[in-house]
Each structure stands twice: as structure tokens, then as C-alpha cells.
mmCIF file of C-alpha atoms in Angstrom:
data_model
loop_
_atom_site.group_PDB
_atom_site.id
_atom_site.type_symbol
_atom_site.label_atom_id
_atom_site.label_comp_id
_atom_site.label_asym_id
_atom_site.label_seq_id
_atom_site.Cartn_x
_atom_site.Cartn_y
_atom_site.Cartn_z
ATOM 1 C CA MET A 1 -24.752 -10.812 -7.644
ATOM 2 C CA LYS A 2 -23.405 -7.283 -7.953
ATOM 3 C CA ILE A 3 -19.821 -6.556 -6.951
ATOM 4 C CA ASP A 4 -17.947 -3.255 -6.922
ATOM 5 C CA VAL A 5 -14.670 -3.790 -8.751
ATOM 6 C CA HIS A 6 -11.806 -1.338 -8.229
ATOM 7 C CA TYR A 7 -8.636 -0.934 -10.312
ATOM 8 C CA PHE A 8 -5.491 0.921 -9.333
ATOM 9 C CA ALA A 9 -2.257 2.307 -10.791
ATOM 10 C CA TRP A 10 -1.383 1.161 -14.350
ATOM 11 C CA LEU A 11 -4.311 -1.249 -14.413
ATOM 12 C CA ARG A 12 -6.706 1.661 -13.796
ATOM 13 C CA GLU A 13 -5.036 3.669 -16.564
ATOM 14 C CA ARG A 14 -5.078 0.751 -18.994
ATOM 15 C CA LEU A 15 -8.768 0.021 -18.431
ATOM 16 C CA GLY A 16 -9.706 3.690 -18.383
ATOM 17 C CA THR A 17 -11.730 3.334 -15.196
ATOM 18 C CA GLY A 18 -11.039 3.069 -11.485
ATOM 19 C CA ARG A 19 -14.309 1.518 -10.433
ATOM 20 C CA GLU A 20 -17.302 -0.251 -11.868
ATOM 21 C CA THR A 21 -20.180 -2.384 -10.697
ATOM 22 C CA VAL A 22 -20.102 -5.866 -12.179
ATOM 23 C CA GLU A 23 -22.975 -8.341 -12.384
ATOM 24 C CA THR A 24 -21.335 -11.724 -11.946
ATOM 25 C CA GLU A 25 -21.894 -15.350 -11.049
ATOM 26 C CA ALA A 26 -18.175 -15.942 -10.385
ATOM 27 C CA GLY A 27 -17.457 -18.084 -7.346
ATOM 28 C CA THR A 28 -13.802 -17.117 -7.026
ATOM 29 C CA VAL A 29 -11.475 -14.238 -7.910
ATOM 30 C CA ASP A 30 -10.056 -16.406 -10.721
ATOM 31 C CA GLU A 31 -13.509 -16.893 -12.217
ATOM 32 C CA LEU A 32 -14.179 -13.154 -12.012
ATOM 33 C CA ILE A 33 -10.924 -12.527 -13.908
ATOM 34 C CA ASP A 34 -12.038 -15.004 -16.592
ATOM 35 C CA GLU A 35 -15.337 -13.131 -16.969
ATOM 36 C CA LEU A 36 -13.548 -9.782 -17.232
ATOM 37 C CA ARG A 37 -11.081 -11.160 -19.799
ATOM 38 C CA ALA A 38 -13.956 -12.397 -21.946
ATOM 39 C CA ARG A 39 -15.429 -8.884 -22.207
ATOM 40 C CA ASP A 40 -13.092 -7.408 -24.795
ATOM 41 C CA GLU A 41 -9.496 -7.157 -25.952
ATOM 42 C CA GLY A 42 -8.657 -4.333 -23.550
ATOM 43 C CA TYR A 43 -9.605 -6.417 -20.525
ATOM 44 C CA ALA A 44 -8.020 -9.536 -21.981
ATOM 45 C CA HIS A 45 -4.757 -7.649 -22.432
ATOM 46 C CA ALA A 46 -4.844 -5.960 -18.996
ATOM 47 C CA PHE A 47 -5.431 -9.309 -17.283
ATOM 48 C CA SER A 48 -3.117 -11.338 -19.525
ATOM 49 C CA ASP A 49 -0.394 -11.711 -16.876
ATOM 50 C CA THR A 50 -1.964 -12.251 -13.471
ATOM 51 C CA GLY A 51 1.513 -12.819 -12.033
ATOM 52 C CA ALA A 52 1.899 -9.037 -12.321
ATOM 53 C CA LEU A 53 -1.321 -8.427 -10.376
ATOM 54 C CA ARG A 54 -2.618 -8.705 -6.836
ATOM 55 C CA ALA A 55 -6.202 -8.924 -5.603
ATOM 56 C CA ALA A 56 -8.172 -7.870 -2.553
ATOM 57 C CA VAL A 57 -11.643 -8.992 -1.486
ATOM 58 C CA ASP A 58 -13.485 -6.598 0.813
ATOM 59 C CA GLN A 59 -10.182 -4.776 1.324
ATOM 60 C CA ASP A 60 -8.158 -7.804 2.420
ATOM 61 C CA LEU A 61 -5.304 -9.081 0.256
ATOM 62 C CA VAL A 62 -6.166 -12.565 -1.093
ATOM 63 C CA GLU A 63 -4.887 -15.271 -3.420
ATOM 64 C CA PHE A 64 -6.648 -15.661 -6.773
ATOM 65 C CA ASP A 65 -8.407 -18.827 -5.667
ATOM 66 C CA ALA A 66 -10.226 -16.917 -2.887
ATOM 67 C CA ARG A 67 -13.997 -17.363 -2.782
ATOM 68 C CA LEU A 68 -16.346 -14.469 -3.434
ATOM 69 C CA ASP A 69 -19.244 -15.637 -1.247
ATOM 70 C CA GLY A 70 -21.030 -12.497 -0.129
ATOM 71 C CA ALA A 71 -18.183 -10.221 -1.247
ATOM 72 C CA ARG A 72 -19.158 -6.597 -1.837
ATOM 73 C CA GLU A 73 -15.892 -5.257 -3.186
ATOM 74 C CA VAL A 74 -13.019 -6.726 -5.206
ATOM 75 C CA ALA A 75 -9.886 -4.820 -6.194
ATOM 76 C CA PHE A 76 -7.108 -5.553 -8.688
ATOM 77 C CA PHE A 77 -3.757 -3.775 -8.722
ATOM 78 C CA PRO A 78 -0.039 -4.211 -9.360
ATOM 79 C CA PRO A 79 2.320 -5.145 -6.493
ATOM 80 C CA MET A 80 2.299 -2.338 -3.950
ATOM 81 C CA THR A 81 5.080 0.199 -3.616
ATOM 82 C CA GLY A 82 4.543 1.945 -0.299
ATOM 83 C CA GLY A 83 7.106 3.373 2.080
ATOM 84 C CA MET B 1 -2.799 11.015 18.602
ATOM 85 C CA GLU B 2 -4.207 8.621 15.986
ATOM 86 C CA PRO B 3 -1.735 5.718 15.664
ATOM 87 C CA VAL B 4 -2.333 5.467 11.903
ATOM 88 C CA ARG B 5 -2.823 8.437 9.604
ATOM 89 C CA VAL B 6 -3.147 8.595 5.822
ATOM 90 C CA GLN B 7 -3.162 12.147 4.538
ATOM 91 C CA GLU B 8 -2.533 14.350 1.536
ATOM 92 C CA ALA B 9 -1.158 17.229 3.603
ATOM 93 C CA ALA B 10 2.555 17.718 4.208
ATOM 94 C CA PHE B 11 3.908 16.946 7.679
ATOM 95 C CA ASP B 12 6.953 17.797 9.750
ATOM 96 C CA PRO B 13 8.707 14.587 10.876
ATOM 97 C CA GLY B 14 10.407 16.364 13.790
ATOM 98 C CA GLN B 15 7.162 17.744 15.101
ATOM 99 C CA GLU B 16 5.430 14.365 14.683
ATOM 100 C CA LEU B 17 8.236 12.616 16.542
ATOM 101 C CA ASN B 18 8.025 15.055 19.453
ATOM 102 C CA ALA B 19 4.251 14.652 19.628
ATOM 103 C CA PHE B 20 4.576 10.840 19.567
ATOM 104 C CA THR B 21 7.290 10.834 22.256
ATOM 105 C CA ALA B 22 5.067 12.965 24.481
ATOM 106 C CA THR B 23 2.287 10.331 24.354
ATOM 107 C CA VAL B 24 4.283 7.193 25.202
ATOM 108 C CA SER B 25 4.741 6.544 28.878
ATOM 109 C CA GLY B 26 7.272 4.146 30.328
ATOM 110 C CA ALA B 27 9.432 4.136 27.213
ATOM 111 C CA GLY B 28 13.210 4.188 27.431
ATOM 112 C CA ALA B 29 13.707 4.100 23.681
ATOM 113 C CA VAL B 30 12.015 5.810 20.748
ATOM 114 C CA VAL B 31 13.004 4.935 17.173
ATOM 115 C CA SER B 32 11.722 6.725 14.082
ATOM 116 C CA PHE B 33 12.164 6.361 10.343
ATOM 117 C CA SER B 34 11.184 8.941 7.723
ATOM 118 C CA GLY B 35 10.947 8.178 4.026
ATOM 119 C CA VAL B 36 11.783 11.078 1.722
ATOM 120 C CA THR B 37 10.890 11.493 -1.962
ATOM 121 C CA ARG B 38 14.074 10.582 -3.820
ATOM 122 C CA ASP B 39 15.096 12.660 -6.816
ATOM 123 C CA LEU B 40 16.162 11.003 -10.048
ATOM 124 C CA ALA B 41 19.516 11.617 -11.720
ATOM 125 C CA GLU B 42 20.153 15.291 -12.530
ATOM 126 C CA GLY B 43 17.066 16.484 -10.712
ATOM 127 C CA ALA B 44 14.750 14.997 -13.326
ATOM 128 C CA LEU B 45 11.802 14.312 -11.017
ATOM 129 C CA ASP B 46 9.006 16.835 -11.563
ATOM 130 C CA VAL B 47 6.628 15.183 -9.155
ATOM 131 C CA MET B 48 5.960 11.868 -7.459
ATOM 132 C CA GLU B 49 2.299 10.876 -7.533
ATOM 133 C CA ILE B 50 1.194 8.485 -4.828
ATOM 134 C CA GLU B 51 -2.079 6.657 -5.358
ATOM 135 C CA HIS B 52 -3.735 4.597 -2.640
ATOM 136 C CA TYR B 53 -6.857 2.551 -1.929
ATOM 137 C CA PRO B 54 -8.938 4.567 0.551
ATOM 138 C CA GLY B 55 -10.383 2.250 3.153
ATOM 139 C CA MET B 56 -8.060 -0.673 2.535
ATOM 140 C CA THR B 57 -5.031 1.530 3.231
ATOM 141 C CA GLU B 58 -6.194 2.421 6.727
ATOM 142 C CA LYS B 59 -7.259 -1.177 7.374
ATOM 143 C CA ALA B 60 -3.891 -2.586 6.227
ATOM 144 C CA LEU B 61 -1.849 -0.059 8.203
ATOM 145 C CA LEU B 62 -3.866 -0.671 11.385
ATOM 146 C CA SER B 63 -3.388 -4.403 10.983
ATOM 147 C CA ILE B 64 0.384 -4.016 10.424
ATOM 148 C CA ARG B 65 0.618 -1.777 13.492
ATOM 149 C CA ASP B 66 -1.426 -4.227 15.618
ATOM 150 C CA GLU B 67 0.862 -7.042 14.510
ATOM 151 C CA ALA B 68 3.930 -5.018 15.588
ATOM 152 C CA MET B 69 2.336 -4.266 18.978
ATOM 153 C CA THR B 70 1.732 -8.019 19.445
ATOM 154 C CA ARG B 71 5.126 -9.259 18.253
ATOM 155 C CA PHE B 72 7.331 -6.771 20.068
ATOM 156 C CA SER B 73 7.325 -5.391 23.559
ATOM 157 C CA LEU B 74 6.207 -1.860 22.697
ATOM 158 C CA THR B 75 4.645 1.008 24.586
ATOM 159 C CA GLY B 76 3.575 2.694 21.356
ATOM 160 C CA ALA B 77 3.788 2.723 17.570
ATOM 161 C CA MET B 78 2.618 5.114 14.868
ATOM 162 C CA ILE B 79 2.454 5.187 11.077
ATOM 163 C CA LEU B 80 1.871 8.243 8.917
ATOM 164 C CA HIS B 81 1.755 8.006 5.115
ATOM 165 C CA ARG B 82 1.031 10.665 2.504
ATOM 166 C CA TYR B 83 -0.663 10.349 -0.865
ATOM 167 C CA GLY B 84 -1.067 12.820 -3.717
ATOM 168 C CA ARG B 85 1.636 14.863 -5.408
ATOM 169 C CA LEU B 86 5.053 15.163 -3.779
ATOM 170 C CA ALA B 87 8.248 16.934 -4.792
ATOM 171 C CA ALA B 88 11.805 15.625 -4.395
ATOM 172 C CA GLY B 89 12.889 16.048 -0.784
ATOM 173 C CA ASP B 90 9.350 15.980 0.626
ATOM 174 C CA PRO B 91 8.769 13.536 3.489
ATOM 175 C CA ILE B 92 6.484 10.733 2.216
ATOM 176 C CA MET B 93 5.921 8.734 5.351
ATOM 177 C CA MET B 94 7.212 7.950 8.811
ATOM 178 C CA VAL B 95 6.972 5.296 11.473
ATOM 179 C CA ALA B 96 7.891 5.644 15.133
ATOM 180 C CA THR B 97 8.061 3.004 17.819
ATOM 181 C CA ALA B 98 8.568 3.236 21.571
ATOM 182 C CA ALA B 99 9.706 0.496 23.950
ATOM 183 C CA ARG B 100 11.311 0.065 27.347
ATOM 184 C CA HIS B 101 14.523 -1.020 25.589
ATOM 185 C CA ARG B 102 15.962 -0.133 22.199
ATOM 186 C CA ALA B 103 16.104 -3.625 20.631
ATOM 187 C CA ASP B 104 12.312 -3.908 20.457
ATOM 188 C CA ALA B 105 11.953 -0.350 19.188
ATOM 189 C CA PHE B 106 14.518 -0.885 16.390
ATOM 190 C CA SER B 107 13.129 -4.277 15.334
ATOM 191 C CA ALA B 108 9.538 -3.072 15.368
ATOM 192 C CA ALA B 109 10.421 -0.054 13.195
ATOM 193 C CA GLU B 110 12.055 -2.369 10.635
ATOM 194 C CA PHE B 111 9.093 -4.726 10.787
ATOM 195 C CA LEU B 112 6.667 -1.839 10.142
ATOM 196 C CA MET B 113 8.753 -0.625 7.198
ATOM 197 C CA ASP B 114 9.109 -4.076 5.620
ATOM 198 C CA TYR B 115 5.359 -4.686 5.763
ATOM 199 C CA LEU B 116 4.442 -1.192 4.687
ATOM 200 C CA LYS B 117 6.564 -1.529 1.536
ATOM 201 C CA SER B 118 4.679 -4.449 0.061
ATOM 202 C CA ARG B 119 1.455 -4.927 2.044
ATOM 203 C CA ALA B 120 -0.022 -1.434 2.190
ATOM 204 C CA PRO B 121 -1.918 -0.421 -0.980
ATOM 205 C CA PHE B 122 0.164 2.500 -2.233
ATOM 206 C CA TRP B 123 1.537 2.934 -5.754
ATOM 207 C CA LYS B 124 4.155 5.452 -6.812
ATOM 208 C CA LYS B 125 4.399 7.134 -10.176
ATOM 209 C CA GLU B 126 7.395 9.239 -11.195
ATOM 210 C CA VAL B 127 6.641 12.165 -13.469
ATOM 211 C CA THR B 128 9.592 13.554 -15.421
ATOM 212 C CA PRO B 129 9.935 15.908 -18.418
ATOM 213 C CA GLU B 130 10.231 12.746 -20.578
ATOM 214 C CA GLY B 131 7.010 11.238 -19.313
ATOM 215 C CA ALA B 132 5.591 9.284 -16.412
ATOM 216 C CA ARG B 133 6.282 5.768 -15.190
ATOM 217 C CA TRP B 134 4.932 3.575 -12.428
ATOM 218 C CA VAL B 135 7.598 2.507 -9.958
ATOM 219 C CA ALA B 136 8.003 -1.284 -10.071
ATOM 220 C CA ALA B 137 7.940 -3.313 -6.874
ATOM 221 C CA ARG B 138 11.350 -4.708 -5.937
ATOM 222 C CA THR B 139 11.736 -8.429 -5.315
ATOM 223 C CA GLU B 140 14.009 -7.622 -2.356
ATOM 224 C CA ASP B 141 11.068 -5.891 -0.675
ATOM 225 C CA GLU B 142 8.939 -9.002 -0.993
ATOM 226 C CA LYS B 143 11.813 -11.208 0.219
ATOM 227 C CA ALA B 144 12.375 -8.937 3.232
ATOM 228 C CA LEU B 145 9.091 -10.219 4.692
ATOM 229 C CA SER B 146 10.404 -13.757 5.037
ATOM 230 C CA ARG B 147 12.709 -12.788 7.892
ATOM 231 C CA TRP B 148 9.739 -12.059 10.163
#
């Protein structure tokens, strides 16, 4: 399946892109992260500490074990600093 | 008035508060909070860049506002948040709540602020003459949610 993956803040800067379409068979957010890490050193480094990251599936904040069934959009970003 | 607005344009908190107050009927108390871009030591902040996640931002803010309307006895609530480039002293965001009595209005405003801090997809970056750095989330902000 194809999923739009978005990156924000320092993660976007580190990866050099804010959005890409990913062809994936991942069943969960965790599995998607594993696939991204396996791509190259840049991704492996950016996703080395998932404790410093948060994830959203279809624009809802989720835990990393969340399922991707039918998901259209996944986003990764550091903890939010609104207000 | 839209109860949730995410915009790049500057706003006048006083004007927004008056407009909000004019729309809430039956309220005996209106509470508002405005967040202002804080300068660094010795006026070192050139600009504060605020990035957000279009789509999710509006969704998250609407959900936080709905939750406040459910939890507290309110006659109205609004959230306004800017993104883009801000200078020290510029208003970043504001919330306003209206209720028959002040306790609900005060509590709801704090609730909105606590959730907005760590559940709305905004990220701040401070740009100074020495370089730029992303503002780190504070553990106190995450802990503040546990009181609700």
C-alpha cells in the first residue's frame, strides 16, 4: 500500500524532506519505522531514538504500536511545543 | 466567529477578546490568556519560527476545545494560534472561555492551555545571530496533563 509520510521540525530538516509517498507492507507504525531505518544511514540516525519522537496516523496522535490498516497518512515529529 | 483559528496573520488580543465577549450569551465570567513571543537574554531573538501540521492542527484544536466544552460548564470557548515568523513581543496565541461563573471559565482556560502546549502539533524554532535551535518540550508541560 501507498502511504503519505510527513516529517516536521528537526526531523524534517535532518531528512531533508517534509513529505514523501512510501510503498510499504508495514502493519504498524513500529514496522514502518523499521522499514524507514533500513533505507540508509540518514534515516537510521534520524529514527535512532524513538523516545524523542511522536507519531500520528491520519492526523490523530498514536502510540508506536498503532495499526496502519487503511491509513492514508502517517506523520513523525518531535514532542510538540505549542502555546 | 470561528471557535478555532490557525493563522499566519498577526492579531490584536484585545479586539479578539471583545469580539468573543460579544458572541457569548448568558455568561457572567470571561477569562482570556494570551501567549507572547518571549525574547532571549539581551534581546538576542531575531525571530521565532512556528511550524505546524496543517489539517492535524485544526483537528487537534477542535478536539481540545470540544473536550473543554464537555468537561466544564461553558457558554463559549475559542482558540487562536499563529504560525510563521514572529518577533519578540508579538502575540502568538490566545484562548478565551466564557461561563456563568468564574471557576469554570478559569479552569477551562488552564485546561485549554495545558493541552495546547503538548497535544497541538506546533514546533517553535528560535533564530538568533548565533544560529537557530528548536525549542525542546518541557517535561513539566507533559506532567501538567495528569491533573485533568
